[in-house]
Amino acid sequence: MSEEKSLNFIEEIIENDLNSGKYSSIITRFPPEPNGYLHIGHSKSICLNFGLALKYGGSTNLRFDDTNPVTEDTEYVESIKDDIKWLGFNWTNEYYASDYFDQLYEYAVILINKGLAYVDDSSSEEIAQLKGTPTEPGKDSIYRSRSIEENLQLFNEMKEGKFKDGEKVLRAKIDMAHTNMLMRDPIIYRIKHAHHHRTGDKWCIYPMYDFAHGQSDSIEKITHSICTLEFIPHRELYDWLIEHLNIFPSHQYEFARLNMTYTVMSKRKLLQLVTEGHVSGWDDPRMPTISGFRRKGYTALSIRNFCEKIGVAKRENLIDLSLLEFCLREDLNITAKRVMAVLDPVKLIITNYEENKTEYLNSENGPDESLGSRSIPFSKELWIEREDFMEVPAKKWFRLAPGAIVRLKSAYIVKCESFEKDASGNVSCIHCSYIPESKSGQDSSGITVKGTIHWVSVAHAETAEVRLYDRLFKVENPSAEEGDFKEYINPDSLHIIEKAYIEPSLKNAAMEERFQFIRKGYFCLDKDSNEDKLIFNRTVTLKDTWTKMKD
RNA sequence: UGGGUUAUGGUGUAACGGUAGCACUACAGAUUUUGAUUCUGUCUGUCUAGGUUCGAAUCCUGGUAACCCAACCA
């Protein structure tokens, strides 16, 4: 018997609804507002909504919640669709709240006719004033008692553009003393003489979120409308509107949004990072956006697995970035092609190796045989990593040092005979002798070494720019710190290596390929690359127990 | 000082009155032509005080803490 995976609370609700016959199938929706790029937090919602429909044989709509024309744009619509597809999900229908503007207007008229909505001429300050506070009840507006006829006429005039922005609003007539602030006669329509990215200039009044979302769910017959915790207080209004409009009863359920260490997740903050130039754009590889992770080299599978592992519950959480990185490495480890690249080079000369000779050595592309193998040029002069040589070796040092032996990956065992330093005291060249019988794959030397290092032949090396990324913030939870979150930006989150030496096979790297630069981490080509210049992003480092040991 | 939501190892998440489990992290060891991977093991937990019960993370009562709600944002 396989172990039964426990259900999260939403799955339990759905199974109950299905078993009780309340629904025969489910419909979910993913409802982004097109006013920014999707981030890793959205991927939790996407995986949940699409995943549920997949699991229970239902369908999922993509619905853009585009009720505020001043913040929204088609650029965002396109990026959102692109990111969802990249994540691996397909929506059943593509809808827009703006598709329902006519219907929503009719709903508002119904409410007015029932005496459940009125036009208020108060300013926003006055409305706020009369709203009261969480501990004090609000007071009725003097416009609250307008007749149905007058409300009908005024609302129509609002639609006709007779008034300026802010002059009037339409409010639901509920209860100004309600303990839930959202039920104190919420505004449901406001005037905005603004161009909408889809409806153009057809409308100058736009429904508020609360008057659009639930009804849109209802129109689409969404069975389970899943959103984040901060919408809990809205549920009462959501249900109130559905009840008084007497429309299909969609139900709202709330789960805790994803928070992750060393980053921020609010669109407002992410927008700030972009507009103030702290990052190069929404898809900067340091951003927690889906496009940022994607550009950095993350795989869709790793993000989906991550969303699966973090679970769904109602309590506030702060997930360790290391769990995401674990999911990433788990995937990349089996799919990434192993190659060699030297990021911080120092020259190694094999004193007893023939001048001008080139040997082509076979090297496996990865631990899994299906990845195949390739041949790599080897010659007398090689680039190796500067950090792989220590003039005075540390305790338990496995790598190169005066007199020490080490294997050159897929090649020979070498012994360090001497080294040179330049005028400023830096090691400039290392002289080694090699052991011809130790050739990789046909080693008859009988020598065992503790360390294996990577290398690139000087004469055959190609060059590339390599971009190394570190966490964007210095602290685990920048939003919870004192003062402005931007004070906690990590000043060293980007390190550019102008000229790294890479093995020649990398010259043919493709955009979608993933590589492991042996011992250095996982890398992929950046979109800034061109034929003359290769640029690699470090997706994530390898786990490194050695540097930890030293501390 | 109102209403709502939530409290399980360092971090997440299970256990639905009957052995507190799983994953990540951390640490230790084995293997390794990547100090990676893989494998083995270890550490750490039911917010608190009472109560009900043969038995409580779970039920009851009282505290405490965190988060959300007073945009013509979503």
XYZ file of C-alpha atoms (C1' of nucleotides) in Angstrom:
625
model
C 0.000 0.000 0.000
C 1.270 3.430 -0.834
C 1.045 5.976 1.912
C -1.957 8.204 1.697
C -1.005 11.802 1.391
C -3.034 13.937 3.730
C -5.311 16.534 2.229
C -5.019 20.230 2.830
C -8.099 21.973 4.194
C -9.278 23.139 0.792
C -9.028 19.654 -0.658
C -11.075 18.429 2.278
C -13.761 20.997 1.552
C -13.799 20.037 -2.107
C -13.978 16.316 -1.404
C -16.858 16.948 0.954
C -18.659 19.035 -1.635
C -18.111 16.379 -4.263
C -19.089 13.489 -2.005
C -22.190 15.214 -0.719
C -23.313 15.917 -4.249
C -23.225 19.674 -3.757
C -21.221 19.851 -6.963
C -20.544 17.258 -9.609
C -17.374 19.011 -10.735
C -15.453 22.063 -9.674
C -14.440 25.302 -11.347
C -11.646 27.468 -9.971
C -10.097 30.644 -11.213
C -6.842 32.540 -11.047
C -7.711 36.247 -10.885
C -4.670 38.538 -11.157
C -4.960 42.282 -11.542
C -2.817 43.213 -14.547
C -0.874 45.885 -12.718
C 2.426 44.114 -12.212
C 4.341 40.964 -12.868
C 3.571 37.660 -11.208
C 5.814 36.643 -8.333
C 6.595 33.390 -6.572
C 3.675 34.026 -4.221
C 1.327 33.965 -7.188
C 2.757 30.650 -8.237
C 1.436 29.188 -4.995
C -2.021 30.403 -5.929
C -1.634 29.251 -9.526
C -0.487 25.774 -8.524
C -3.324 25.586 -6.026
C -6.118 26.709 -8.338
C -4.979 24.841 -11.421
C -3.786 21.886 -9.376
C -7.148 21.449 -7.686
C -9.014 21.444 -10.988
C -6.535 18.955 -12.413
C -6.806 16.723 -9.389
C -10.591 16.718 -9.232
C -11.307 16.871 -12.927
C -12.578 20.417 -13.092
C -11.549 23.501 -14.965
C -9.767 26.753 -14.200
C -10.354 30.161 -15.702
C -7.795 32.870 -16.032
C -9.596 36.065 -15.166
C -7.998 39.458 -15.168
C -9.382 41.598 -12.417
C -9.132 44.775 -14.445
C -11.456 47.149 -12.641
C -8.961 49.926 -12.059
C -7.898 51.386 -15.414
C -5.288 53.747 -14.023
C -2.930 51.055 -12.768
C -3.445 48.387 -15.386
C -1.819 47.711 -18.701
C -1.672 45.126 -21.468
C 2.059 44.722 -20.896
C 1.130 43.080 -17.632
C -1.601 40.987 -19.207
C 0.906 39.530 -21.632
C 3.574 38.835 -19.035
C 1.046 37.143 -16.763
C -0.187 34.834 -19.502
C 3.353 34.063 -20.470
C 4.376 33.191 -16.919
C 1.390 30.912 -16.315
C 2.071 29.025 -19.518
C 5.703 28.743 -18.629
C 4.771 27.296 -15.256
C 2.987 24.609 -17.203
C -0.699 25.389 -16.782
C -3.457 25.909 -19.323
C -6.591 27.824 -18.539
C -9.992 26.743 -19.761
C -11.226 30.272 -20.472
C -9.584 33.637 -20.583
C -11.885 36.233 -19.087
C -11.706 39.811 -17.939
C -13.765 41.469 -15.252
C -14.170 44.218 -17.826
C -16.088 41.719 -19.993
C -18.774 41.972 -17.350
C -19.039 45.752 -17.020
C -22.491 45.823 -18.664
C -23.756 43.007 -16.493
C -22.231 44.565 -13.399
C -23.952 47.837 -14.194
C -27.242 45.963 -14.374
C -26.536 44.362 -11.020
C -26.000 47.797 -9.535
C -29.331 48.941 -10.939
C -30.999 45.914 -9.371
C -29.536 46.844 -6.035
C -30.754 50.429 -6.379
C -34.204 49.198 -7.279
C -34.241 47.078 -4.180
C -33.329 50.097 -2.120
C -29.973 48.521 -1.355
C -27.693 51.062 -3.005
C -27.522 54.837 -3.167
C -25.539 57.592 -4.759
C -23.466 59.560 -2.304
C -22.170 63.062 -3.102
C -19.837 63.179 -0.126
C -16.127 63.679 -0.639
C -13.820 60.812 0.161
C -12.767 62.658 3.314
C -16.368 62.966 4.449
C -17.032 59.341 3.720
C -13.982 58.328 5.705
C -15.079 60.599 8.525
C -18.535 59.066 8.750
C -17.211 55.569 8.484
C -16.197 55.516 12.133
C -13.359 53.339 13.381
C -13.059 49.675 14.300
C -14.142 50.573 17.813
C -16.718 53.268 17.030
C -19.746 52.859 14.785
C -20.088 55.001 11.685
C -22.853 57.472 10.904
C -25.274 57.604 8.008
C -24.525 59.938 5.161
C -27.171 62.575 4.500
C -27.515 61.130 0.990
C -28.372 57.697 2.310
C -32.105 58.324 2.164
C -32.337 59.389 -1.455
C -35.272 57.913 -3.353
C -34.844 55.000 -5.672
C -35.826 57.193 -8.621
C -33.244 59.818 -7.784
C -30.571 57.163 -7.290
C -31.446 55.577 -10.599
C -31.190 58.883 -12.377
C -27.972 59.954 -10.687
C -26.311 56.610 -11.293
C -27.253 56.851 -14.936
C -25.805 60.359 -15.072
C -22.642 59.060 -13.471
C -22.407 56.569 -16.303
C -23.171 59.282 -18.857
C -20.199 61.267 -17.677
C -22.107 64.161 -16.149
C -19.825 64.300 -13.151
C -16.156 64.668 -12.499
C -13.954 62.106 -10.745
C -14.740 61.968 -7.064
C -17.980 63.921 -7.251
C -20.204 60.958 -6.608
C -20.018 57.292 -5.749
C -22.505 54.474 -5.574
C -22.624 52.713 -2.221
C -24.344 49.585 -1.034
C -26.820 50.343 1.752
C -25.977 47.888 4.496
C -25.205 49.046 8.016
C -23.034 51.960 9.110
C -22.686 50.461 12.572
C -21.581 47.010 11.379
C -18.608 45.533 13.259
C -17.093 44.627 9.922
C -15.820 47.886 8.449
C -16.372 46.579 4.951
C -20.088 46.312 5.578
C -20.430 50.000 6.479
C -22.022 50.975 3.176
C -19.091 50.046 0.974
C -18.461 52.030 -2.190
C -19.263 49.830 -5.157
C -18.835 52.224 -8.091
C -16.603 55.216 -8.539
C -16.086 57.730 -11.322
C -12.819 57.563 -13.216
C -12.464 59.371 -16.490
C -9.636 57.152 -17.527
C -8.789 55.081 -20.558
C -9.166 51.386 -19.909
C -6.747 49.014 -21.613
C -9.622 46.956 -22.971
C -12.857 48.936 -22.861
C -11.180 52.143 -23.967
C -13.325 55.178 -23.203
C -16.631 53.389 -23.086
C -16.895 53.717 -19.335
C -16.183 56.487 -16.897
C -17.507 54.596 -13.905
C -15.799 51.454 -12.702
C -16.892 48.857 -10.159
C -14.817 48.357 -7.057
C -13.151 45.026 -6.371
C -15.934 43.928 -4.058
C -18.597 44.626 -6.609
C -16.746 42.844 -9.386
C -15.055 39.841 -7.924
C -17.858 37.835 -6.408
C -20.196 38.564 -9.278
C -17.561 37.578 -11.794
C -17.089 34.333 -9.891
C -20.809 33.846 -9.972
C -21.139 34.581 -13.681
C -18.453 32.003 -14.390
C -20.053 29.558 -11.938
C -16.866 29.286 -9.971
C -17.501 26.714 -7.258
C -14.456 27.428 -5.113
C -13.094 30.944 -5.152
C -9.754 30.727 -3.425
C -7.935 33.802 -2.232
C -5.552 34.909 0.476
C -6.241 35.605 4.132
C -6.539 39.365 3.927
C -9.787 38.892 2.038
C -11.512 37.173 4.931
C -13.405 40.326 5.931
C -14.575 40.659 2.330
C -16.334 37.320 2.413
C -19.292 38.722 4.292
C -19.812 41.339 1.599
C -19.156 38.777 -1.121
C -21.978 36.634 0.282
C -24.255 39.621 0.884
C -24.058 40.705 -2.744
C -24.637 37.209 -4.083
C -27.604 36.794 -1.800
C -29.282 40.099 -2.641
C -28.591 39.779 -6.328
C -29.853 36.218 -6.117
C -27.158 34.839 -8.387
C -25.099 31.634 -8.512
C -23.600 31.132 -5.063
C -19.848 30.896 -5.489
C -17.996 30.502 -2.220
C -14.815 32.107 -1.078
C -12.092 30.255 0.832
C -8.918 31.775 2.129
C -5.389 30.462 2.608
C -2.186 32.064 3.876
C -0.085 33.734 1.236
C 3.513 32.750 0.692
C 6.259 34.751 2.319
C 9.887 33.873 1.731
C 13.086 34.785 3.496
C 15.437 37.416 2.076
C 12.901 38.949 -0.260
C 9.729 40.997 -0.374
C 6.509 39.877 -1.940
C 4.222 42.860 -2.211
C 3.622 44.274 -5.647
C 3.974 47.775 -4.294
C 7.472 47.041 -3.025
C 8.500 45.131 -6.113
C 7.308 48.018 -8.254
C 9.424 50.350 -6.168
C 12.513 48.217 -6.670
C 11.941 48.438 -10.396
C 11.031 52.101 -10.741
C 13.755 53.306 -8.390
C 16.361 51.298 -10.227
C 17.445 48.952 -7.474
C 17.101 46.198 -10.030
C 17.202 46.252 -13.807
C 13.529 45.380 -14.310
C 10.721 43.040 -13.363
C 12.730 40.137 -14.755
C 15.966 41.002 -13.002
C 17.298 37.629 -11.832
C 17.324 38.869 -8.253
C 13.606 39.585 -8.280
C 11.192 37.075 -6.746
C 9.064 37.406 -9.862
C 8.371 34.347 -11.946
C 10.086 36.064 -14.852
C 13.057 36.837 -12.625
C 13.409 33.256 -11.474
C 12.933 32.101 -15.000
C 15.647 34.360 -16.349
C 17.945 33.264 -13.573
C 17.550 29.676 -14.730
C 14.935 28.222 -12.418
C 12.857 25.440 -13.918
C 9.076 25.379 -13.889
C 9.154 21.921 -12.344
C 11.223 23.103 -9.412
C 8.743 25.887 -8.674
C 5.803 23.523 -8.948
C 7.481 21.060 -6.604
C 8.207 23.869 -4.202
C 4.561 24.923 -4.147
C 3.616 21.324 -3.504
C 6.030 21.022 -0.591
C 5.120 24.228 1.237
C 1.540 23.098 1.692
C -1.620 25.115 2.087
C -2.890 26.294 5.445
C -4.243 29.368 7.171
C -1.376 30.437 9.342
C 1.143 33.134 8.538
C 4.391 31.708 7.306
C 7.890 32.634 6.264
C 9.355 29.913 4.089
C 13.075 29.333 3.971
C 14.593 30.268 0.646
C 16.674 27.110 1.100
C 13.618 24.969 0.446
C 13.145 26.590 -2.959
C 16.829 26.116 -3.666
C 16.586 22.503 -2.614
C 13.763 21.930 -5.110
C 15.799 23.661 -7.779
C 18.957 21.629 -7.202
C 16.914 18.459 -6.996
C 15.735 19.072 -10.551
C 18.904 20.543 -12.009
C 21.062 17.792 -10.545
C 19.472 15.238 -12.820
C 18.949 17.410 -15.895
C 21.877 19.833 -16.108
C 24.825 19.093 -18.348
C 28.177 19.144 -16.559
C 30.773 21.397 -18.128
C 33.936 23.135 -17.006
C 34.430 26.843 -16.588
C 37.032 28.800 -14.679
C 35.691 31.961 -13.119
C 38.795 33.309 -11.389
C 41.721 31.996 -13.414
C 45.334 31.316 -12.642
C 47.613 29.556 -15.091
C 48.850 26.032 -14.566
C 51.723 24.766 -16.744
C 52.434 21.074 -17.030
C 56.190 21.015 -17.242
C 56.567 17.497 -18.609
C 53.758 17.746 -21.157
C 54.644 18.138 -24.789
C 54.525 21.649 -26.235
C 51.819 22.293 -28.868
C 50.176 18.963 -28.252
C 46.388 18.717 -27.920
C 44.641 15.665 -26.573
C 40.889 15.280 -26.773
C 39.628 13.708 -23.605
C 36.268 12.130 -23.117
C 34.089 13.430 -20.321
C 30.634 12.382 -19.260
C 27.993 15.116 -19.453
C 26.462 14.076 -16.212
C 25.904 11.297 -13.713
C 22.997 9.989 -15.740
C 24.271 8.164 -18.805
C 21.436 9.499 -20.919
C 23.176 12.858 -20.918
C 25.977 11.329 -23.023
C 29.542 12.539 -23.207
C 31.742 14.960 -25.094
C 35.429 15.481 -25.782
C 37.423 18.276 -24.257
C 40.759 19.633 -25.461
C 43.685 19.271 -23.077
C 47.119 20.817 -23.464
C 50.227 21.973 -21.663
C 48.800 25.228 -20.347
C 45.551 25.299 -18.448
C 43.428 27.744 -16.530
C 42.432 26.577 -13.086
C 40.516 28.267 -10.301
C 42.637 30.570 -8.173
C 40.945 29.327 -5.036
C 42.054 25.768 -5.820
C 45.645 26.558 -4.923
C 46.941 27.420 -1.470
C 50.513 28.406 -0.911
C 50.201 27.309 2.698
C 47.549 24.600 2.770
C 44.830 24.701 5.391
C 43.946 21.712 7.530
C 42.170 19.011 5.521
C 43.024 20.778 2.265
C 42.395 18.397 -0.652
C 43.451 20.627 -3.485
C 46.625 22.045 -4.966
C 49.501 23.240 -2.814
C 53.282 23.002 -3.128
C 54.106 19.296 -3.420
C 50.455 18.237 -3.388
C 48.779 16.000 -5.938
C 45.349 16.408 -7.383
C 43.370 15.061 -10.322
C 42.398 17.298 -13.174
C 38.799 16.280 -13.864
C 38.560 13.812 -16.765
C 42.325 14.126 -17.352
C 45.494 13.379 -15.444
C 46.836 13.446 -11.936
C 49.273 16.300 -11.477
C 51.765 17.225 -8.801
C 52.617 20.794 -7.943
C 56.350 21.352 -8.315
C 56.609 25.121 -7.944
C 54.797 28.399 -8.415
C 55.513 32.014 -9.308
C 54.278 35.265 -7.893
C 53.916 38.633 -9.531
C 55.243 41.945 -8.220
C 52.262 42.425 -5.917
C 52.655 39.005 -4.364
C 49.816 37.203 -6.101
C 50.320 33.720 -7.448
C 50.696 34.120 -11.186
C 51.636 30.674 -12.394
C 51.723 27.143 -11.054
C 54.110 24.507 -12.397
C 53.066 20.890 -12.214
C 54.254 17.568 -13.548
C 51.708 15.086 -14.775
C 51.576 11.343 -14.474
C 50.983 9.896 -17.966
C 49.683 6.546 -16.604
C 46.924 8.314 -14.667
C 44.822 9.262 -17.659
C 41.155 9.323 -16.824
C 39.370 6.096 -17.650
C 42.595 4.153 -18.105
C 44.468 4.918 -14.933
C 47.178 2.367 -14.173
C 49.182 4.566 -11.853
C 47.729 3.136 -8.685
C 47.760 6.594 -7.162
C 44.734 7.859 -5.310
C 44.043 11.515 -4.767
C 41.718 13.307 -2.416
C 40.903 16.213 -4.643
C 39.704 16.689 -8.193
C 39.660 20.118 -9.751
C 38.250 21.556 -12.953
C 40.239 23.304 -15.672
C 40.079 24.771 -19.174
C 42.835 24.588 -21.793
C 44.335 28.039 -22.341
C 44.750 27.605 -26.069
C 41.190 26.375 -26.565
C 39.271 28.402 -24.018
C 36.341 30.586 -24.979
C 35.400 33.534 -22.828
C 32.133 34.655 -21.324
C 30.696 37.152 -18.904
C 29.341 35.498 -15.806
C 26.845 37.091 -13.472
C 26.738 35.861 -9.910
C 23.689 36.677 -7.818
C 23.235 36.736 -4.121
C 20.096 37.363 -2.079
C 18.505 40.761 -2.684
C 18.191 41.574 1.019
C 20.544 41.279 3.932
C 17.883 40.276 6.430
C 15.424 37.392 6.520
C 12.305 39.483 6.660
C 12.897 42.981 5.300
C 9.234 43.911 5.635
C 9.288 43.237 9.364
C 12.336 45.387 10.061
C 12.330 48.936 11.389
C 12.212 51.696 8.810
C 12.106 51.403 5.073
C 12.577 47.956 3.590
C 15.032 49.357 1.043
C 17.535 50.060 3.780
C 18.061 46.325 3.929
C 18.936 45.791 0.300
C 22.088 43.715 -0.059
C 24.640 45.954 -1.806
C 26.510 42.901 -3.089
C 23.630 41.054 -4.674
C 25.226 41.165 -8.106
C 28.810 40.312 -8.939
C 29.844 40.437 -12.569
C 32.830 38.493 -13.847
C 33.779 40.185 -17.086
C 35.972 37.432 -18.405
C 35.628 33.845 -17.366
C 37.195 30.992 -19.335
C 34.790 28.351 -20.515
C 35.295 25.080 -22.311
C 34.782 25.352 -26.089
C 31.626 23.213 -26.165
C 29.817 26.032 -24.389
C 30.153 28.183 -27.468
C 27.084 26.353 -28.776
C 24.992 26.710 -25.643
C 21.283 27.262 -26.231
C 19.048 29.594 -24.243
C 16.959 26.892 -22.662
C 19.892 24.658 -21.714
C 20.912 24.247 -18.096
C 24.502 23.624 -17.112
C 26.404 22.731 -14.069
C 29.772 24.419 -14.139
C 31.456 21.650 -12.226
C 32.085 22.600 -8.621
C 30.821 26.158 -9.219
C 27.050 25.896 -9.481
C 24.266 25.817 -12.008
C 24.266 28.294 -14.862
C 22.291 29.257 -17.930
C 22.593 31.739 -20.729
C 21.178 35.189 -20.045
C 18.905 36.847 -22.592
C 21.484 39.646 -22.947
C 23.816 37.193 -24.717
C 24.544 37.591 -28.400
C 26.756 35.981 -30.991
C 29.795 37.974 -29.971
C 29.341 37.730 -26.274
C 28.104 34.922 -24.095
C 26.622 35.877 -20.759
C 25.845 33.294 -18.118
C 23.696 33.680 -15.030
C 24.405 31.658 -11.972
C 21.076 30.037 -11.158
C 22.178 28.718 -7.792
C 25.394 27.595 -6.162
C 26.150 24.015 -5.311
C 25.890 23.086 -1.670
C 29.230 23.909 -0.215
C 30.340 22.146 2.924
C 33.954 23.182 2.478
C 33.577 26.931 2.888
C 31.312 26.235 5.839
C 33.984 24.047 7.413
C 36.492 26.876 7.287
C 34.359 29.296 9.311
C -10.741 49.891 24.167
C -14.503 46.614 18.393
C -14.588 42.597 14.894
C -12.068 38.675 12.347
C -8.083 34.857 11.682
C -4.140 31.835 13.564
C -0.933 29.349 17.350
C 2.905 21.890 16.676
C 11.153 21.515 16.466
C 15.281 26.788 13.470
C 11.460 26.705 8.934
C 7.119 24.589 6.692
C 3.422 20.909 7.181
C 0.631 16.179 9.131
C -1.750 13.563 13.107
C -9.783 14.643 12.714
C -9.808 11.618 21.481
C -5.446 6.313 21.142
C 2.712 5.554 19.464
C 3.653 13.562 17.828
C 5.066 11.773 11.634
C 7.181 13.926 6.939
C 10.220 17.535 4.309
C 13.841 21.509 4.415
C 17.797 23.422 7.446
C 21.814 22.268 10.884
C 25.293 18.609 12.610
C 28.042 13.708 12.282
C 29.674 9.499 9.407
C 30.144 6.335 4.702
C 30.756 6.431 -0.640
C 32.571 9.752 -4.482
C 37.395 11.484 -10.746
C 32.407 17.672 -8.529
C 34.377 19.049 -0.606
C 28.308 18.157 -5.455
C 25.084 13.899 -5.801
C 23.823 9.365 -3.134
C 23.464 6.625 1.550
C 23.247 6.261 7.062
C 22.559 8.555 11.568
C 21.791 12.730 15.297
C 19.637 17.212 17.536
C 15.433 20.151 18.454
C 8.399 20.616 18.998
C 2.289 20.580 20.675
C 1.738 29.230 23.210
C 0.105 29.272 28.597
C -2.922 27.991 33.168
C -6.712 25.071 34.629
C -10.644 21.350 33.513
C -13.222 16.814 31.185
C -11.368 11.743 30.078
C -8.707 5.232 31.218
C -6.279 8.432 27.577
C -5.894 15.449 25.089
C -1.804 18.660 20.016
C -7.014 17.380 19.311
C -12.788 18.645 23.573
C -14.167 22.766 27.496
C -12.876 27.460 30.337
C -9.607 31.565 31.209
C -5.216 33.986 29.698
C -1.130 35.335 26.138
C 0.974 36.380 21.328
C 0.947 37.286 16.048
C -1.614 38.827 11.706
C -5.854 41.318 9.086
C -9.925 45.322 8.842
C -11.114 52.553 9.185
C -8.134 53.366 -0.311
C -13.225 56.361 -4.602
C -6.536 49.800 -4.560
C -6.958 44.665 -5.530
